PDB file of C-alpha atoms in Angstrom:
ATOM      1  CA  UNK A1003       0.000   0.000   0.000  1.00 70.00           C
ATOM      2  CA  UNK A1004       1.675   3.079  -0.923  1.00 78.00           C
ATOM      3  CA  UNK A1005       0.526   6.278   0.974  1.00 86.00           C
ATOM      4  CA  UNK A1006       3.559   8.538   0.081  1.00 79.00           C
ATOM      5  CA  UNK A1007       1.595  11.537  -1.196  1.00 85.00           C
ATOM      6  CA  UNK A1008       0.140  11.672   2.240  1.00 92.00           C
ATOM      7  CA  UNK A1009       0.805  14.379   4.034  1.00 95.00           C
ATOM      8  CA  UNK A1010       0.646  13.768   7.642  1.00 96.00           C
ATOM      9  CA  UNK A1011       2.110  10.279   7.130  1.00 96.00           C
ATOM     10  CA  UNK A1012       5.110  12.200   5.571  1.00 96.00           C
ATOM     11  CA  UNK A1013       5.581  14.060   8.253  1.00 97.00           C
ATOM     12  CA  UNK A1014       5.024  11.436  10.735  1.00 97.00           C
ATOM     13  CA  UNK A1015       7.505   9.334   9.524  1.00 97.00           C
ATOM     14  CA  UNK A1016      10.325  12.692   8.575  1.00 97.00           C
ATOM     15  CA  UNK A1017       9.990  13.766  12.199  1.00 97.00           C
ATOM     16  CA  UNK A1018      11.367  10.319  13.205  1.00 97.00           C
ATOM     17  CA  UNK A1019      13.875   9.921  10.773  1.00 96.00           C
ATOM     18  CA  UNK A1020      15.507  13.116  11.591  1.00 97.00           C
ATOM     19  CA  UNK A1021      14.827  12.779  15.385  1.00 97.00           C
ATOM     20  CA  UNK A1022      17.802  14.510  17.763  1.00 96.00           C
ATOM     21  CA  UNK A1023      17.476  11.364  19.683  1.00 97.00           C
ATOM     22  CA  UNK A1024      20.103   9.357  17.199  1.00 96.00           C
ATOM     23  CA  UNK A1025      22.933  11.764  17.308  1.00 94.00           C
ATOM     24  CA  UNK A1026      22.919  12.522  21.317  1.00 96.00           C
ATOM     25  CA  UNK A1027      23.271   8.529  22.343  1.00 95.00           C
ATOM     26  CA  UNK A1028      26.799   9.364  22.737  1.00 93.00           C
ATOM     27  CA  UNK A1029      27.947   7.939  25.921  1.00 93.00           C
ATOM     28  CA  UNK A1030      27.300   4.514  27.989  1.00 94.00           C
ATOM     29  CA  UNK A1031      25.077   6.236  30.430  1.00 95.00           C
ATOM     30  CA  UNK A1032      23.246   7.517  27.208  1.00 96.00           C
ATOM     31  CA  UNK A1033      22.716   3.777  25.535  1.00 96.00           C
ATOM     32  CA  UNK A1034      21.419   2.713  28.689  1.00 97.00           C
ATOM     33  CA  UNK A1035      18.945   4.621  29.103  1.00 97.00           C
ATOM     34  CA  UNK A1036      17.907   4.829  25.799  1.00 98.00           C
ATOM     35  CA  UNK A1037      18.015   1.156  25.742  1.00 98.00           C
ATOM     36  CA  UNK A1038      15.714   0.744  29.012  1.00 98.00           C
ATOM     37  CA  UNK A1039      12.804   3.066  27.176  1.00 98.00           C
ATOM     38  CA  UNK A1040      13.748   1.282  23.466  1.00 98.00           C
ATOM     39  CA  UNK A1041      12.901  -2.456  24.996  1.00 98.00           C
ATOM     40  CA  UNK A1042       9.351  -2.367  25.120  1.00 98.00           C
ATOM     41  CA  UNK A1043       8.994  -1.350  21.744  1.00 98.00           C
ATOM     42  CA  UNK A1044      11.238  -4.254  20.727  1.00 98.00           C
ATOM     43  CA  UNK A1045       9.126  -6.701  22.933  1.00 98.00           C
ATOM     44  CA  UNK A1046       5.600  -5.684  21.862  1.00 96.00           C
ATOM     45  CA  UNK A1047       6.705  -5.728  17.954  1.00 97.00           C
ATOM     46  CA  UNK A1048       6.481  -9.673  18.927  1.00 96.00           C
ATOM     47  CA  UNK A1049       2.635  -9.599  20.092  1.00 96.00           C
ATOM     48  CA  UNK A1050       1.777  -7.307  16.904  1.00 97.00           C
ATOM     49  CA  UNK A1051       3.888  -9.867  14.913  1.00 97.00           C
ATOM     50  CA  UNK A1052       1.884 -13.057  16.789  1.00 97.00           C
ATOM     51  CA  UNK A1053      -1.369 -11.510  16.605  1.00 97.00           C
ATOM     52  CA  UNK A1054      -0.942 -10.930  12.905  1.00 98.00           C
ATOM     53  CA  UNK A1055       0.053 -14.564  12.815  1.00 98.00           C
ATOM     54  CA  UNK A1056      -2.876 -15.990  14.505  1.00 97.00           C
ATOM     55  CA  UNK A1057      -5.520 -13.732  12.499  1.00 97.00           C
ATOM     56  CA  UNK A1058      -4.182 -14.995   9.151  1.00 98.00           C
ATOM     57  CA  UNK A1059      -2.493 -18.672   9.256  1.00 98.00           C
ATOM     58  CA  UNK A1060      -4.568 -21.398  11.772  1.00 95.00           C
ATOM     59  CA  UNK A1061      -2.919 -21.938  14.829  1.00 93.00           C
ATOM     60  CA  UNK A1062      -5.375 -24.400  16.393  1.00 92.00           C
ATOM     61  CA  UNK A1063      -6.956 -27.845  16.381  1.00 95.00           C
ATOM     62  CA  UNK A1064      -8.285 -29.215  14.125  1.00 96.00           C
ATOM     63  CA  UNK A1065      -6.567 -27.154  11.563  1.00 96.00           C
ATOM     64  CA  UNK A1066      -8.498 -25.835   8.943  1.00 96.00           C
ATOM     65  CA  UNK A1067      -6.595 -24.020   5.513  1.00 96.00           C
ATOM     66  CA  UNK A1068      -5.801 -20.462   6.453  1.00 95.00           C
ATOM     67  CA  UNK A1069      -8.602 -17.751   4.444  1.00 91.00           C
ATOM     68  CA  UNK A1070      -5.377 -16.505   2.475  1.00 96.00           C
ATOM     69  CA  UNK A1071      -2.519 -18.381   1.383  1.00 97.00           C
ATOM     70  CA  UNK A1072      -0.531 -15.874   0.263  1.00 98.00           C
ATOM     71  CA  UNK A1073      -1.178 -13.638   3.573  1.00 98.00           C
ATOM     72  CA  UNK A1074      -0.341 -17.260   5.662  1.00 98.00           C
ATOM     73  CA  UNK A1075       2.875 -17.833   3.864  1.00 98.00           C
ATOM     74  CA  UNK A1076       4.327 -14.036   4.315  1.00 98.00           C
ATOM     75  CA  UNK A1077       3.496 -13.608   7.779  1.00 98.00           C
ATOM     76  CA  UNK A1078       4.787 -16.755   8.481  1.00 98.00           C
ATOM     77  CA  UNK A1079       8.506 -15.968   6.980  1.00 97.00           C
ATOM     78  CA  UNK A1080       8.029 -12.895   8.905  1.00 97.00           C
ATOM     79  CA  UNK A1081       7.738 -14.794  12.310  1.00 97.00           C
ATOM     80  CA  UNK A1082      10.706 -17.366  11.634  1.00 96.00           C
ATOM     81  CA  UNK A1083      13.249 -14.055  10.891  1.00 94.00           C
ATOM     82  CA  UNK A1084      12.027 -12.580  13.645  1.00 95.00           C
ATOM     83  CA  UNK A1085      10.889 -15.106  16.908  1.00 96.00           C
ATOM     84  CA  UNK A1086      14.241 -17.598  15.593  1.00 96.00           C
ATOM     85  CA  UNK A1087      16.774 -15.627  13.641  1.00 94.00           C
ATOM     86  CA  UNK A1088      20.598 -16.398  13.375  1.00 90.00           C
ATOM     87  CA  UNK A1089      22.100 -14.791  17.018  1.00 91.00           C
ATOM     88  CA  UNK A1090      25.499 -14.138  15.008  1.00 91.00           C
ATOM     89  CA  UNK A1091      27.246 -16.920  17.082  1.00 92.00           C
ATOM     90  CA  UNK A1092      26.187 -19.965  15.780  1.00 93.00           C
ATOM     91  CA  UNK A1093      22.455 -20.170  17.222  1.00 93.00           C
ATOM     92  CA  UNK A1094      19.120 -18.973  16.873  1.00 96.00           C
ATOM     93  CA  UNK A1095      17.087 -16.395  18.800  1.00 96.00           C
ATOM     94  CA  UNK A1096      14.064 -13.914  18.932  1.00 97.00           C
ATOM     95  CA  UNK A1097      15.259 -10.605  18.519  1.00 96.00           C
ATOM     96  CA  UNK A1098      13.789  -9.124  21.328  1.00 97.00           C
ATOM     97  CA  UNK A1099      15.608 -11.958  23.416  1.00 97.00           C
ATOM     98  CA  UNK A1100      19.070 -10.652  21.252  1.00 97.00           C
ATOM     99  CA  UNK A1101      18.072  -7.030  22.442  1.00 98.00           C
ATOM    100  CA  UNK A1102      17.491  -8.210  26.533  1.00 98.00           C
ATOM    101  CA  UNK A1103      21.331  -9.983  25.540  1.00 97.00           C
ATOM    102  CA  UNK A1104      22.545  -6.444  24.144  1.00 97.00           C
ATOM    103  CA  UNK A1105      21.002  -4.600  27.650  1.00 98.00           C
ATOM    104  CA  UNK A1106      23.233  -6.918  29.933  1.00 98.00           C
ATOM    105  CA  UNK A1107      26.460  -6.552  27.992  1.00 96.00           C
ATOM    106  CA  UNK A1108      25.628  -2.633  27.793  1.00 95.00           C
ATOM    107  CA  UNK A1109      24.816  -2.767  31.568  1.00 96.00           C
ATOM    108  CA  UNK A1110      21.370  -1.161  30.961  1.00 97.00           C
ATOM    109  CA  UNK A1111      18.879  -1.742  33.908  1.00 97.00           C
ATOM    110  CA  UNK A1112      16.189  -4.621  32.617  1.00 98.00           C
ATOM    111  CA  UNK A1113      14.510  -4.771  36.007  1.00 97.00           C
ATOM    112  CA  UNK A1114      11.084  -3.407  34.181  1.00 97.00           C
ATOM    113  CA  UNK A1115      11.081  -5.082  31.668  1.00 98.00           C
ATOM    114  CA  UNK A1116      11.600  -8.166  33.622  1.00 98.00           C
ATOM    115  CA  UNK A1117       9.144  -7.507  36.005  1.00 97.00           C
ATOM    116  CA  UNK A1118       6.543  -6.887  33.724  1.00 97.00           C
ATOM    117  CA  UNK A1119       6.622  -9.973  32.158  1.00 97.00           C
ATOM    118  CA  UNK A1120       6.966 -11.808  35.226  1.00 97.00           C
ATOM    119  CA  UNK A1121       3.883 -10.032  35.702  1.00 97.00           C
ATOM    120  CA  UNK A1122       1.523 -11.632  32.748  1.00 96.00           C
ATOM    121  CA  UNK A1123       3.688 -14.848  33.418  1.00 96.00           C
ATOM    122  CA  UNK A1124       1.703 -14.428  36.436  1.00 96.00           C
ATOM    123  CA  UNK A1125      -1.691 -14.561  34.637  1.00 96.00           C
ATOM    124  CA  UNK A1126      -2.390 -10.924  34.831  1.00 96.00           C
ATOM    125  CA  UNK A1127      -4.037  -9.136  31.882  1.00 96.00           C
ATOM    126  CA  UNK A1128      -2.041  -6.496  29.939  1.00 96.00           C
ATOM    127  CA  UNK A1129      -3.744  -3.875  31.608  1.00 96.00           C
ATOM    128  CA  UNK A1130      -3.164  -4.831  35.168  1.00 96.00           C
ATOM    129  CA  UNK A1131       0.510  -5.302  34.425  1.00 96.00           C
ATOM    130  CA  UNK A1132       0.786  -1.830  33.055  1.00 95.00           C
ATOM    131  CA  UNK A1133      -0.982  -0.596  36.271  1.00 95.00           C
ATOM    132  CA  UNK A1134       1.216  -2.317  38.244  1.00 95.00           C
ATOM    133  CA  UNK A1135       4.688  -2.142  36.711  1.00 95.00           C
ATOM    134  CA  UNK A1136       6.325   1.441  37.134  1.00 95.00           C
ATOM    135  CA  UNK A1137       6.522   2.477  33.309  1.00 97.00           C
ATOM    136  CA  UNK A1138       7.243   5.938  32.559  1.00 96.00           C
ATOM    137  CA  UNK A1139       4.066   7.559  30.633  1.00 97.00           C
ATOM    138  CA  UNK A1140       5.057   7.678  26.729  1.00 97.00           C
ATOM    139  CA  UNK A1141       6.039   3.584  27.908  1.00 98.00           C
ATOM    140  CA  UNK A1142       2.785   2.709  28.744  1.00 98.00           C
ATOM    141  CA  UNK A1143       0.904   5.133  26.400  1.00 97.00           C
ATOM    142  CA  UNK A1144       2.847   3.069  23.747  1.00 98.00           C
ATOM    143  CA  UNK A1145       2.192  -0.285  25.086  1.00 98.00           C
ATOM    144  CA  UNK A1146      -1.331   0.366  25.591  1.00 97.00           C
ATOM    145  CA  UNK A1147      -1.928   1.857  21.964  1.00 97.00           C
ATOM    146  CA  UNK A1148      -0.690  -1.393  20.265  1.00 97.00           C
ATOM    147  CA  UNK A1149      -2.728  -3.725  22.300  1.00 97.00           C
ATOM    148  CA  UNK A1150      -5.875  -2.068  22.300  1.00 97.00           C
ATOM    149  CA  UNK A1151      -5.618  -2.314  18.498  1.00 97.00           C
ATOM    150  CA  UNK A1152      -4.774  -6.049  18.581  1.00 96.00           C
ATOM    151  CA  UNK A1153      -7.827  -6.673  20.897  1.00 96.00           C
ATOM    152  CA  UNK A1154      -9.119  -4.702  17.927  1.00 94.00           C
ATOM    153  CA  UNK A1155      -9.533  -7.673  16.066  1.00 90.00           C
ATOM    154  CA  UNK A1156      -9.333  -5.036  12.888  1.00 97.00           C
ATOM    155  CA  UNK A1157      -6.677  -7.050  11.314  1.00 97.00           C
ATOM    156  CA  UNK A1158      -6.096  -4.746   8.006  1.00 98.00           C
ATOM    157  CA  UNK A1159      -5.208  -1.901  11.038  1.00 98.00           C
ATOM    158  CA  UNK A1160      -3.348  -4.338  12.304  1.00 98.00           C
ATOM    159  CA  UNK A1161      -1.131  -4.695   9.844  1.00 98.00           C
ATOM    160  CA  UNK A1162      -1.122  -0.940   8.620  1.00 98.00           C
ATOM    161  CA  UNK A1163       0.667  -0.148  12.354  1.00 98.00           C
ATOM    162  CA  UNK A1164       3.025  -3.328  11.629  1.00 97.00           C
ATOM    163  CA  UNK A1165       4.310  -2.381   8.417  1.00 97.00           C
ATOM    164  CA  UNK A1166       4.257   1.615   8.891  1.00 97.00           C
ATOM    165  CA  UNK A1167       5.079   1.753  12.425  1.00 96.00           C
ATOM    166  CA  UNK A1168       7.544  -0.695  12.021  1.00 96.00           C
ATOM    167  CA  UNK A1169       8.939  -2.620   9.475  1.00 96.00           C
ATOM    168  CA  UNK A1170       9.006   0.091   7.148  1.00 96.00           C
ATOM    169  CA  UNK A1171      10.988   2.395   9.237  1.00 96.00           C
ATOM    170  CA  UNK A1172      13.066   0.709  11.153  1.00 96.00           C
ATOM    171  CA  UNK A1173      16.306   0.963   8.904  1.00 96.00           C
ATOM    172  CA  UNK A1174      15.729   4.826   7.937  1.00 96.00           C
ATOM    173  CA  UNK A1175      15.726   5.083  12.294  1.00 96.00           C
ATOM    174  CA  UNK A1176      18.274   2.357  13.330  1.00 97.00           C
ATOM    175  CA  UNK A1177      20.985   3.736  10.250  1.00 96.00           C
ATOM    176  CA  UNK A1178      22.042   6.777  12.288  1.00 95.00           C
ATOM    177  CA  UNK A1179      22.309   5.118  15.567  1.00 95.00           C
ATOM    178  CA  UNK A1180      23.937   2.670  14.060  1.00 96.00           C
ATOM    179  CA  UNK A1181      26.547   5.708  12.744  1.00 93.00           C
ATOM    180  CA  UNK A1182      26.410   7.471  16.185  1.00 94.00           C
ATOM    181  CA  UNK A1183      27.161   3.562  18.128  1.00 93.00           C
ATOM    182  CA  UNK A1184      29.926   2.719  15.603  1.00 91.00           C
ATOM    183  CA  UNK A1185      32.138   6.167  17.023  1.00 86.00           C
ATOM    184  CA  UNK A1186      31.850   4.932  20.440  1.00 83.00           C
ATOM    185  CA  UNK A1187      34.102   3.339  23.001  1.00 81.00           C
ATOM    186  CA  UNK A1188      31.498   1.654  25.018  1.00 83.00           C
ATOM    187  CA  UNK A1189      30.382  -2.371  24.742  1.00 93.00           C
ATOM    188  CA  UNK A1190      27.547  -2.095  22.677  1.00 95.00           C
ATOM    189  CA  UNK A1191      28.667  -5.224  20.207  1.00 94.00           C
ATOM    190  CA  UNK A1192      25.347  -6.971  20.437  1.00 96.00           C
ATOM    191  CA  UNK A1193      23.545  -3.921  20.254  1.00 97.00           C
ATOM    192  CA  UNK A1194      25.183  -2.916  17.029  1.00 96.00           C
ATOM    193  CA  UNK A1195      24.322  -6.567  15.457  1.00 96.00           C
ATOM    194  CA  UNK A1196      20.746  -6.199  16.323  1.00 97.00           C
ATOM    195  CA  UNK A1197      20.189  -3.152  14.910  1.00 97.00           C
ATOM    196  CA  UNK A1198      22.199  -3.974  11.986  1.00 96.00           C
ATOM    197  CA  UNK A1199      20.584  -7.200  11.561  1.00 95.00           C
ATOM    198  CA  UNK A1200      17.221  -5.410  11.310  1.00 94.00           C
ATOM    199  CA  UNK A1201      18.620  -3.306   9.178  1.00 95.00           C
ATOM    200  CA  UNK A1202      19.276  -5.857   7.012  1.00 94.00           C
ATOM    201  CA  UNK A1203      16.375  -8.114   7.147  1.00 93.00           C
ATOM    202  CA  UNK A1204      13.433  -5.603   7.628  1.00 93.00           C
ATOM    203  CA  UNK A1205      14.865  -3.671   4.282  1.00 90.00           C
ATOM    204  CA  UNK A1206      15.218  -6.640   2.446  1.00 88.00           C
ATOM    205  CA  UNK A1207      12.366  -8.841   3.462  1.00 94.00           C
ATOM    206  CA  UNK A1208      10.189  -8.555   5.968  1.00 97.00           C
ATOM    207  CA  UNK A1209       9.171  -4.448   4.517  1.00 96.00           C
ATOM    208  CA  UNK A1210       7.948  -5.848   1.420  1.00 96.00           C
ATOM    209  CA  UNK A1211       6.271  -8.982   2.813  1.00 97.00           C
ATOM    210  CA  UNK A1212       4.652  -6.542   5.379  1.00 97.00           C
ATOM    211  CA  UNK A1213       3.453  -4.298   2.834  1.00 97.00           C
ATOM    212  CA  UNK A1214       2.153  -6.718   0.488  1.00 97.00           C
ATOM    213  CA  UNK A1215      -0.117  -8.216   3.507  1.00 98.00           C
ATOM    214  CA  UNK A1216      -1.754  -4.799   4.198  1.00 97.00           C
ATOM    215  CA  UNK A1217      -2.536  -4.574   0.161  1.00 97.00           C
ATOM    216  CA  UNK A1218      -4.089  -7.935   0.805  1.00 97.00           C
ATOM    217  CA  UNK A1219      -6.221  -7.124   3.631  1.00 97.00           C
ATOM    218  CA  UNK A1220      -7.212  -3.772   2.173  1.00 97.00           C
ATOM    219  CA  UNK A1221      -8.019  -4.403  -1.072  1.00 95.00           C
ATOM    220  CA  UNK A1222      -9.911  -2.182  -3.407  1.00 94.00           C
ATOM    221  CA  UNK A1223     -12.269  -1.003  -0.489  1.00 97.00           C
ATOM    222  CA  UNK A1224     -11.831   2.214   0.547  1.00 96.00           C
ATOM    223  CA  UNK A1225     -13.061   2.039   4.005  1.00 97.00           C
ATOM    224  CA  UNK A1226     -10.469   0.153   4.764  1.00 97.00           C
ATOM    225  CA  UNK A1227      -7.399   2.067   2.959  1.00 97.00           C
ATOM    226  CA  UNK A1228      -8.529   4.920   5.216  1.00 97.00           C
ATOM    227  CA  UNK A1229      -8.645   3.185   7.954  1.00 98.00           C
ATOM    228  CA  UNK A1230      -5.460   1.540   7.554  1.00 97.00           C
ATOM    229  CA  UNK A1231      -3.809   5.015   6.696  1.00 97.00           C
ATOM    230  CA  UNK A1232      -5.314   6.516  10.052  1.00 98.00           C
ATOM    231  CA  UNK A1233      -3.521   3.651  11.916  1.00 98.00           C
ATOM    232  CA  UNK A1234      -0.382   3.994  10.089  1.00 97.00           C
ATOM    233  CA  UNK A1235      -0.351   7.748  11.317  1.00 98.00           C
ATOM    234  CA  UNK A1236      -0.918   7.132  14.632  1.00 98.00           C
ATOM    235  CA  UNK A1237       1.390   4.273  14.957  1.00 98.00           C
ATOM    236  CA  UNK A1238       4.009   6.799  13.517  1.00 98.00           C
ATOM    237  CA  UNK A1239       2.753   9.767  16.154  1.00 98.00           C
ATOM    238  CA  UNK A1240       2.894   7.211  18.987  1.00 98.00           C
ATOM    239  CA  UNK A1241       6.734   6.162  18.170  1.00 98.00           C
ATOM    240  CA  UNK A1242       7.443   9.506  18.033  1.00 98.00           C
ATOM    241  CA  UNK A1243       5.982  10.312  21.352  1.00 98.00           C
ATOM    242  CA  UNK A1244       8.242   7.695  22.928  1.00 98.00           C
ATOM    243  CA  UNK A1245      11.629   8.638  20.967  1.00 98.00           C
ATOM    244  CA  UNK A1246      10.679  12.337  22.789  1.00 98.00           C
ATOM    245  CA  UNK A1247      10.089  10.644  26.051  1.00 98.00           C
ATOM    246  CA  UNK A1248      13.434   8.550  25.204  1.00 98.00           C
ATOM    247  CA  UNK A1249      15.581  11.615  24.426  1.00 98.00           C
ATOM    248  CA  UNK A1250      14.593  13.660  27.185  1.00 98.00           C
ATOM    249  CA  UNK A1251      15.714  10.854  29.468  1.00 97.00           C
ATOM    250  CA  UNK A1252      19.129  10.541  28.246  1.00 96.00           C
ATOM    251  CA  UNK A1253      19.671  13.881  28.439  1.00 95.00           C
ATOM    252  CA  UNK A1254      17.924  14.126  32.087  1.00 92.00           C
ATOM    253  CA  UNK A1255      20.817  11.381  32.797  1.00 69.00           C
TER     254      UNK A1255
END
């Protein structure tokens, strides 16, 4: 779906390509912290990814053929890069467990992240872990803007935040941390494969297998291109919101 003469989706995603955040993460204190508001976002990319997954392939029994092949297949190839990818040292891992493995060697603080999903491993919904786990604000405004529209159930939307809000932009965000990471002294090995791995795979592979989902959940119907552009703009706004909550951190710290 290509919404590049839009406007305010232009200027969603401009104002996070060109955010000050990449260019002051410029000391260890600095990747820590951004690194301890960055997490969630990596984690909760893997229940958008699953829910996508279990609206379009069948994930129960008895299984029955999925209501679009194509849309099964993708978003399948999509999960395996993502929830089992090559860990750079001989194994396989999700990425979000690669980014908890990039905190520790940084030294960043993963007690919240931890705790909160200690928390649902505890049976608590979504929304009483939020409530209970000290988040800051643009942290849980985040979180809680992502799975309201997976309890959605509006899977074109769905996808529209998945492929605009993230697999679309990650590499035009991670390329100048990446630049501002590579000029530092400070242990951030792990870090740099992640976001260079993303870099690599999202551009490639999973952007265009993304995108060619939301054309095939859209269609021709209007209604829903709207909607899905809406979403995509929000999805953008909402990032945004917690890159300024991000930066203002780091340079609190």
């Amino acid at each position: 779906m290509d919404f590049s003469s839009n406007n305010a989706l232009r200027e969603a995603r401009e104002y996070l390509t060109t955010h000050a955040l990449y260019r002051d993460v410029t000391n260890l204190p600095r990747i820590q912290r951004f690194m301890e508001y960055h997490v969630f976002a990596v984690w909760d990319f893997m229940s958008l990814l699953k829910s996508l997954q279990l609206a379009l392939t069948c994930t129960r029994v008895p299984w029955q053929p999925p209501p679009n092949r194509e849309a099964a297949r993708l978003i399948n190839e999509i999960v395996l890069g993502e929830e089992s990818d090559d860990d750079g040292l001989g194994n396989f891992e999700s990425h979000f467990e690669l980014y908890r493995e990039a905190m520790v060697e940084c030294h960043a603080d993963t007690r919240h992240i931890d705790r909160l999903l200690n928390t649902l491993n505890d049976g608590l919904s979504w929304q009483e872990a939020l409530e209970t786990v000290p988040l800051p604000p643009a942290v849980v405004d985040f979180l809680r803007f992502d799975f309201q529209l997976i309890e959605s159930q509006e899977v074109h939307r769905l996808a529209a935040a998945f492929f605009f809000g993230r697999e679309d932009i990650i590499p035009e965000m991670f390329r100048p941390l990446v630049k501002t990471l590579s000029d530092q002294g400070a242990p951030v090995q792990r870090f740099l494969y992640y976001l260079n791995r993303h870099i690599e795979v999202d551009e490639g592979q999973h952007a265009p297998r993304a995108n060619r989902i939301v054309d095939l959940l859209c269609g021709d119907s209007p209604r829903r291109q709207e909607e899905a552009l809406a979403t995509a703009i929000q999805a953008l706004r909402v990032r945004g919101q917690l890159w300024d909550a991000a930066h203002h951190a780091i340079l609190a710290r």
